[in-house]
CSV table of C-alpha atoms in Angstrom, one decimal:
chain,number,residue,atom,x,y,z
A,1,UNK,CA,4.3,50.8,13.3
A,2,UNK,CA,4.6,48.1,15.9
A,3,UNK,CA,1.5,46.4,17.2
A,4,UNK,CA,0.0,43.0,17.9
A,5,UNK,CA,-2.0,41.4,15.1
A,6,UNK,CA,-4.8,39.0,15.9
A,7,UNK,CA,-3.7,36.9,12.9
A,8,UNK,CA,-0.3,36.2,14.3
A,9,UNK,CA,0.5,34.1,17.3
A,10,UNK,CA,4.0,32.9,18.2
A,11,UNK,CA,4.2,29.1,17.7
A,12,UNK,CA,4.6,27.3,21.0
A,13,UNK,CA,3.4,30.3,23.0
A,14,UNK,CA,-0.2,31.1,22.2
A,15,UNK,CA,-1.1,28.5,19.7
A,16,UNK,CA,-0.5,28.5,15.9
A,17,UNK,CA,-1.2,30.8,13.0
A,18,UNK,CA,-3.1,29.4,10.0
A,19,UNK,CA,-0.4,28.7,7.3
A,20,UNK,CA,-3.1,29.0,4.6
A,21,UNK,CA,-3.8,32.6,5.5
A,22,UNK,CA,-0.4,33.9,4.2
A,23,UNK,CA,0.5,34.5,0.6
A,24,UNK,CA,4.2,34.8,1.7
A,25,UNK,CA,5.7,33.0,4.7
A,26,UNK,CA,9.5,33.3,4.8
A,27,UNK,CA,12.3,33.3,7.3
A,28,UNK,CA,15.3,35.7,7.2
A,29,UNK,CA,18.5,34.7,8.9
A,30,UNK,CA,20.7,37.6,7.7
A,31,UNK,CA,18.9,40.8,8.7
A,32,UNK,CA,21.8,43.2,8.4
A,33,UNK,CA,22.5,41.9,4.9
A,34,UNK,CA,18.9,42.6,3.8
A,35,UNK,CA,19.1,46.1,5.2
A,36,UNK,CA,22.4,46.7,3.2
A,37,UNK,CA,20.9,45.4,0.0
A,38,UNK,CA,17.6,47.3,0.4
A,39,UNK,CA,19.6,50.5,1.0
A,40,UNK,CA,20.7,50.5,-2.6
A,41,UNK,CA,17.1,51.0,-3.7
A,42,UNK,CA,16.9,54.6,-2.5
A,43,UNK,CA,16.5,57.0,-5.4
A,44,UNK,CA,14.6,59.8,-3.8
A,45,UNK,CA,14.1,61.4,-0.4
A,46,UNK,CA,10.8,59.5,0.3
A,47,UNK,CA,11.1,56.3,-1.6
A,48,UNK,CA,8.1,54.1,-2.3
A,49,UNK,CA,8.8,50.5,-3.5
A,50,UNK,CA,6.8,47.9,-5.2
A,51,UNK,CA,7.1,44.3,-3.8
A,52,UNK,CA,6.2,41.3,-6.0
A,53,UNK,CA,6.0,37.8,-4.4
A,54,UNK,CA,6.6,34.8,-6.7
A,55,UNK,CA,7.6,31.1,-6.3
A,56,UNK,CA,11.1,32.0,-7.4
A,57,UNK,CA,11.6,34.8,-4.8
A,58,UNK,CA,10.8,38.3,-3.8
A,59,UNK,CA,11.4,41.3,-6.1
A,60,UNK,CA,11.5,44.9,-4.8
A,61,UNK,CA,11.4,47.8,-7.3
A,62,UNK,CA,12.0,51.5,-6.8
A,63,UNK,CA,11.6,54.3,-9.3
A,64,UNK,CA,13.0,57.9,-9.3
A,65,UNK,CA,10.6,60.8,-9.7
A,66,UNK,CA,11.6,61.4,-13.3
A,67,UNK,CA,10.7,57.7,-14.2
A,68,UNK,CA,14.0,57.5,-16.1
A,69,UNK,CA,15.7,55.3,-13.5
A,70,UNK,CA,14.5,52.2,-11.8
A,71,UNK,CA,16.2,50.1,-9.1
A,72,UNK,CA,15.3,46.5,-8.5
A,73,UNK,CA,16.4,43.9,-6.0
A,74,UNK,CA,15.7,40.2,-6.5
A,75,UNK,CA,15.9,38.0,-3.4
A,76,UNK,CA,15.9,34.4,-4.7
A,77,UNK,CA,13.9,31.8,-2.8
A,78,UNK,CA,17.1,30.0,-1.9
A,79,UNK,CA,18.3,33.1,-0.1
A,80,UNK,CA,15.8,32.4,2.7
A,81,UNK,CA,16.2,29.4,5.1
A,82,UNK,CA,12.5,28.8,4.7
A,83,UNK,CA,10.4,30.2,1.9
A,84,UNK,CA,6.7,29.4,1.1
A,85,UNK,CA,4.3,31.0,-1.3
A,86,UNK,CA,0.6,30.2,-1.2
A,87,UNK,CA,-1.0,31.1,-4.5
A,88,UNK,CA,-4.5,29.9,-3.3
A,89,UNK,CA,-4.5,32.4,-0.5
A,90,UNK,CA,-3.8,35.2,-3.0
A,91,UNK,CA,-6.7,34.0,-5.1
A,92,UNK,CA,-9.2,34.0,-2.3
A,93,UNK,CA,-8.1,37.3,-0.9
A,94,UNK,CA,-7.8,39.2,-4.1
A,95,UNK,CA,-4.1,39.8,-4.2
A,96,UNK,CA,-3.3,38.2,-7.5
A,97,UNK,CA,-1.4,40.7,-9.6
A,98,UNK,CA,-1.7,39.2,-13.0
A,99,UNK,CA,1.9,40.4,-13.7
A,100,UNK,CA,4.3,37.9,-15.0
A,101,UNK,CA,4.8,35.0,-12.5
A,102,UNK,CA,4.0,37.1,-9.4
A,103,UNK,CA,1.5,35.6,-7.0
A,104,UNK,CA,0.9,38.9,-5.3
A,105,UNK,CA,2.1,42.5,-5.2
A,106,UNK,CA,2.0,45.4,-2.7
A,107,UNK,CA,3.6,48.8,-2.1
A,108,UNK,CA,5.7,49.9,0.9
A,109,UNK,CA,7.6,52.9,2.1
A,110,UNK,CA,11.3,51.9,1.8
A,111,UNK,CA,12.3,54.1,4.8
A,112,UNK,CA,9.7,52.4,7.0
A,113,UNK,CA,10.9,48.9,5.9
A,114,UNK,CA,14.5,49.7,6.6
A,115,UNK,CA,13.8,51.3,10.0
A,116,UNK,CA,11.8,48.3,11.1
A,117,UNK,CA,14.4,45.8,9.9
A,118,UNK,CA,17.1,47.9,11.8
A,119,UNK,CA,15.0,47.5,15.0
A,120,UNK,CA,15.4,43.7,14.5
A,121,UNK,CA,19.1,43.9,13.6
A,122,UNK,CA,20.4,43.4,17.2
A,123,UNK,CA,18.8,40.0,17.1
A,124,UNK,CA,20.8,39.0,14.0
A,125,UNK,CA,22.5,35.6,14.6
A,126,UNK,CA,20.3,34.9,17.6
A,127,UNK,CA,17.1,34.0,15.9
A,128,UNK,CA,15.4,34.0,12.5
A,129,UNK,CA,13.1,36.8,11.5
A,130,UNK,CA,9.7,35.7,10.1
A,131,UNK,CA,8.3,37.7,7.2
A,132,UNK,CA,4.7,37.2,6.3
A,133,UNK,CA,2.2,38.9,4.1
A,134,UNK,CA,-0.7,39.9,4.1
A,135,UNK,CA,-2.4,40.2,7.4
A,136,UNK,CA,-6.1,41.3,7.4
A,137,UNK,CA,-5.0,44.9,6.8
A,138,UNK,CA,-2.8,43.9,3.9
A,139,UNK,CA,0.3,44.7,6.0
A,140,UNK,CA,3.7,43.0,6.0
A,141,UNK,CA,4.2,41.3,9.3
A,142,UNK,CA,7.7,40.8,10.8
A,143,UNK,CA,8.3,38.8,14.0
A,144,UNK,CA,11.2,37.3,15.9
A,145,UNK,CA,11.1,34.8,18.8
A,146,UNK,CA,14.2,34.7,21.0
A,147,UNK,CA,14.9,32.2,23.8
A,148,UNK,CA,17.6,33.0,26.3
A,149,UNK,CA,18.8,31.1,29.3
A,150,UNK,CA,17.5,32.2,32.7
A,151,UNK,CA,19.7,34.1,35.1
A,152,UNK,CA,18.9,31.3,37.7
A,153,UNK,CA,20.4,28.0,36.5
A,154,UNK,CA,17.2,26.3,37.7
A,155,UNK,CA,14.9,28.9,36.2
A,156,UNK,CA,12.9,28.6,33.0
A,157,UNK,CA,14.3,30.1,29.8
A,158,UNK,CA,13.3,33.6,29.0
A,159,UNK,CA,11.3,34.0,25.8
A,160,UNK,CA,10.8,37.3,24.0
A,161,UNK,CA,8.7,38.0,20.9
A,162,UNK,CA,9.3,41.1,18.9
A,163,UNK,CA,6.6,41.9,16.4
A,164,UNK,CA,5.9,44.7,13.9
A,165,UNK,CA,3.7,45.3,10.9
A,166,UNK,CA,4.2,47.7,8.1
A,167,UNK,CA,1.1,49.2,6.4
A,168,UNK,CA,1.0,49.1,2.6
A,169,UNK,CA,1.5,52.2,0.5
A,170,UNK,CA,-0.5,52.7,-2.7
A,171,UNK,CA,0.3,56.3,-3.7
A,172,UNK,CA,2.6,56.5,-6.7
A,173,UNK,CA,2.2,52.9,-7.8
A,174,UNK,CA,-0.4,51.6,-10.3
A,175,UNK,CA,-1.5,48.0,-10.6
A,176,UNK,CA,0.7,47.7,-13.7
A,177,UNK,CA,3.9,49.0,-12.1
A,178,UNK,CA,5.5,45.5,-11.9
A,179,UNK,CA,4.7,44.9,-15.5
A,180,UNK,CA,6.3,48.2,-16.5
A,181,UNK,CA,9.4,47.3,-14.5
A,182,UNK,CA,9.7,44.0,-16.5
A,183,UNK,CA,9.3,45.9,-19.9
A,184,UNK,CA,11.8,48.7,-19.3
A,185,UNK,CA,14.6,46.5,-20.6
A,186,UNK,CA,14.2,44.2,-23.6
A,187,UNK,CA,16.1,43.1,-26.7
A,188,UNK,CA,19.6,42.8,-25.3
A,189,UNK,CA,22.2,43.7,-27.9
A,190,UNK,CA,25.5,44.1,-26.1
A,191,UNK,CA,26.8,43.1,-22.6
A,192,UNK,CA,30.0,42.9,-20.5
A,193,UNK,CA,30.8,41.9,-17.0
A,194,UNK,CA,33.6,43.1,-14.6
A,195,UNK,CA,34.3,43.3,-10.9
A,196,UNK,CA,31.9,45.8,-9.2
A,197,UNK,CA,34.8,47.7,-7.7
A,198,UNK,CA,36.3,48.3,-11.1
A,199,UNK,CA,33.1,49.7,-12.5
A,200,UNK,CA,32.6,51.9,-9.5
A,201,UNK,CA,36.2,53.3,-9.9
A,202,UNK,CA,35.6,54.1,-13.6
A,203,UNK,CA,32.4,55.9,-12.9
A,204,UNK,CA,33.9,57.8,-10.0
A,205,UNK,CA,36.8,59.0,-12.2
A,206,UNK,CA,34.4,60.2,-14.8
A,207,UNK,CA,32.8,62.7,-12.4
A,208,UNK,CA,35.6,65.2,-13.1
A,209,UNK,CA,34.3,66.5,-16.5
A,210,UNK,CA,30.8,67.1,-15.0
A,211,UNK,CA,29.1,65.8,-18.1
A,212,UNK,CA,27.2,62.8,-19.4
A,213,UNK,CA,29.0,59.4,-19.7
A,214,UNK,CA,29.4,57.6,-23.0
A,215,UNK,CA,29.9,53.8,-23.3
A,216,UNK,CA,31.4,52.7,-26.6
A,217,UNK,CA,31.7,49.1,-27.8
A,218,UNK,CA,33.0,47.6,-31.0
A,219,UNK,CA,34.5,44.4,-32.4
A,220,UNK,CA,36.2,45.9,-35.5
A,221,UNK,CA,39.1,45.9,-36.0
A,222,UNK,CA,39.5,44.4,-32.5
A,223,UNK,CA,37.2,44.1,-29.5
A,224,UNK,CA,37.1,47.3,-27.5
A,225,UNK,CA,35.2,48.9,-24.6
A,226,UNK,CA,35.6,52.4,-23.4
A,227,UNK,CA,33.9,55.0,-21.1
A,228,UNK,CA,34.3,58.7,-21.8
A,229,UNK,CA,33.0,62.1,-20.7
A,230,UNK,CA,33.5,65.4,-22.3
A,231,UNK,CA,33.0,68.6,-20.3
A,232,UNK,CA,32.5,72.0,-21.8
A,233,UNK,CA,35.3,73.6,-19.8
A,234,UNK,CA,37.3,70.6,-18.6
A,235,UNK,CA,37.9,68.7,-21.8
A,236,UNK,CA,37.5,64.9,-22.4
A,237,UNK,CA,38.4,62.0,-20.2
A,238,UNK,CA,38.4,58.5,-21.7
A,239,UNK,CA,39.0,55.2,-19.9
A,240,UNK,CA,39.7,52.2,-22.0
A,241,UNK,CA,39.0,48.7,-20.7
A,242,UNK,CA,41.0,45.7,-22.0
A,243,UNK,CA,38.4,43.7,-23.9
A,244,UNK,CA,40.7,41.3,-25.7
A,245,UNK,CA,39.9,37.6,-25.5
A,246,UNK,CA,41.0,36.2,-22.1
A,247,UNK,CA,41.4,39.6,-20.6
A,248,UNK,CA,41.3,39.5,-16.8
A,249,UNK,CA,39.4,42.8,-16.8
A,250,UNK,CA,36.2,41.2,-18.1
A,251,UNK,CA,34.5,37.9,-17.6
A,252,UNK,CA,32.0,38.5,-20.4
A,253,UNK,CA,32.0,40.5,-23.6
A,254,UNK,CA,29.4,40.4,-26.4
A,255,UNK,CA,28.7,43.0,-29.0
A,256,UNK,CA,26.0,42.3,-31.6
A,257,UNK,CA,25.6,46.0,-32.4
A,258,UNK,CA,28.7,48.2,-32.1
A,259,UNK,CA,28.0,51.8,-31.1
A,260,UNK,CA,28.0,54.6,-28.6
A,261,UNK,CA,25.4,55.3,-25.9
A,262,UNK,CA,25.3,58.3,-23.7
A,263,UNK,CA,23.7,58.5,-20.2
A,264,UNK,CA,23.3,61.2,-17.5
A,265,UNK,CA,26.2,61.0,-15.0
A,266,UNK,CA,23.9,61.0,-12.0
A,267,UNK,CA,22.1,57.9,-13.3
A,268,UNK,CA,25.3,56.1,-14.0
A,269,UNK,CA,26.5,57.0,-10.5
A,270,UNK,CA,23.4,55.7,-8.9
A,271,UNK,CA,23.6,52.5,-10.9
A,272,UNK,CA,27.3,51.7,-10.3
A,273,UNK,CA,28.1,53.3,-6.9
A,274,UNK,CA,25.1,52.9,-4.6
A,275,UNK,CA,26.0,49.6,-3.1
A,276,UNK,CA,27.6,49.8,0.4
A,277,UNK,CA,31.3,48.7,0.7
A,278,UNK,CA,30.1,45.7,2.8
A,279,UNK,CA,28.3,44.4,-0.3
A,280,UNK,CA,31.0,45.2,-2.8
A,281,UNK,CA,34.3,44.2,-1.1
A,282,UNK,CA,37.7,44.4,-2.8
A,283,UNK,CA,38.0,44.0,-6.6
A,284,UNK,CA,39.9,40.7,-6.2
A,285,UNK,CA,38.3,39.4,-3.0
A,286,UNK,CA,38.4,35.6,-2.6
A,287,UNK,CA,35.6,34.2,-0.6
A,288,UNK,CA,33.8,30.9,-0.4
A,289,UNK,CA,32.6,31.4,-4.0
A,290,UNK,CA,36.2,32.1,-5.1
A,291,UNK,CA,35.4,35.3,-7.0
A,292,UNK,CA,34.9,39.1,-6.3
A,293,UNK,CA,31.5,40.7,-6.4
A,294,UNK,CA,30.7,41.1,-10.1
A,295,UNK,CA,28.6,43.5,-12.1
A,296,UNK,CA,27.0,42.8,-15.5
A,297,UNK,CA,26.1,45.7,-17.8
A,298,UNK,CA,23.7,45.0,-20.7
A,299,UNK,CA,22.5,47.4,-23.4
A,300,UNK,CA,19.1,46.8,-25.0
A,301,UNK,CA,16.6,48.4,-27.4
A,302,UNK,CA,16.7,52.1,-27.5
A,303,UNK,CA,20.1,52.2,-25.7
A,304,UNK,CA,18.5,51.3,-22.3
A,305,UNK,CA,21.2,50.1,-20.0
A,306,UNK,CA,20.7,47.5,-17.3
A,307,UNK,CA,23.3,47.1,-14.6
A,308,UNK,CA,23.1,44.0,-12.4
A,309,UNK,CA,25.2,43.5,-9.3
A,310,UNK,CA,25.5,39.9,-8.2
A,311,UNK,CA,25.7,40.2,-4.4
A,312,UNK,CA,27.0,37.5,-2.1
A,313,UNK,CA,24.6,37.7,0.9
A,314,UNK,CA,27.0,35.9,3.2
A,315,UNK,CA,29.8,38.4,2.4
A,316,UNK,CA,27.5,41.3,3.3
A,317,UNK,CA,26.7,39.7,6.6
A,318,UNK,CA,30.3,38.8,7.4
A,319,UNK,CA,31.4,42.4,6.8
A,320,UNK,CA,28.6,43.9,8.9
A,321,UNK,CA,30.1,43.2,12.3
A,322,UNK,CA,27.2,41.0,13.4
A,323,UNK,CA,27.2,37.5,14.9
A,324,UNK,CA,28.5,34.8,12.7
A,325,UNK,CA,26.2,31.8,12.1
A,326,UNK,CA,25.1,29.4,9.3
A,327,UNK,CA,24.2,31.1,6.1
A,328,UNK,CA,21.8,30.2,3.4
A,329,UNK,CA,23.4,29.8,0.0
A,330,UNK,CA,21.4,32.3,-2.0
A,331,UNK,CA,22.2,35.5,-3.7
A,332,UNK,CA,20.5,38.9,-3.9
A,333,UNK,CA,20.6,40.6,-7.3
A,334,UNK,CA,20.6,44.3,-7.0
A,335,UNK,CA,19.6,45.8,-10.4
A,336,UNK,CA,19.6,49.3,-11.7
A,337,UNK,CA,17.8,50.5,-14.8
A,338,UNK,CA,18.8,53.8,-16.5
A,339,UNK,CA,17.3,55.3,-19.6
A,340,UNK,CA,19.9,56.6,-22.0
A,341,UNK,CA,19.9,60.1,-23.3
A,342,UNK,CA,20.2,59.7,-27.1
């Protein structure tokens, strides 16, 4: 909901806000990119997310109703042009989470967050969006100050402040949700990395059998990686990936425990194919970083799989059709967690 908060006053217009009041005080210069990344978190019709604020960045976690799939986005501190966390404010206001390195945590409705960010999207490239938490109602406060030349050459510049606050959501999240998210995946045994587009194509092809997807990895007699699915009426489809040393198909391959792990197709689909094309790009795209968007797949204790997409924020912005401007050099990590059916 959009409203004016007595705790926020645009700098240079109506005084200053007290920097010590905010646990989180950050600036966003790529609004459309943030909207694109956050869109990958949606796992249900009404999606609640858990936001953790730490010195290293902001983490947003979503969970599907079955609690078998979690999605997590990590916005590193360097992703923001300006990023400040005030742990002392959290301590005095009772927002300390006690979870990992998080200074504070709160819940939000993902749809509300995306809708509000979309309202600011037309200003992308014209100004920075300030993101602060909490106000006195524990809400997330977003604001943008734009300065435009006056129509009259001798007139004063026109200033416009756009301001919104998003009330916290507590239903569906316990105070230990962030801790649970950290503990879902542990004890990495095997891992491999490949271009995101390649993994997406593999998972899309395996939709045909309409059955669970099996990942098989081994090092004997040679290194091998395969994806397969066997349907009751359609037969079996297997896709082999070249895992030989130096293979251009993979940038990483480690297999401490050879085996086979089976997962529901809809979970694999959500994990591999939810990123928008603007975030993924071509399999062999060459950008400022000199590499395509990559995805790392890791298998841990109990066969739990973690799929991490390393997203170039500047690529997402460049493909969004917005104004081009200077970008910060950070990355957003969009992570999906799926519990295997053993």
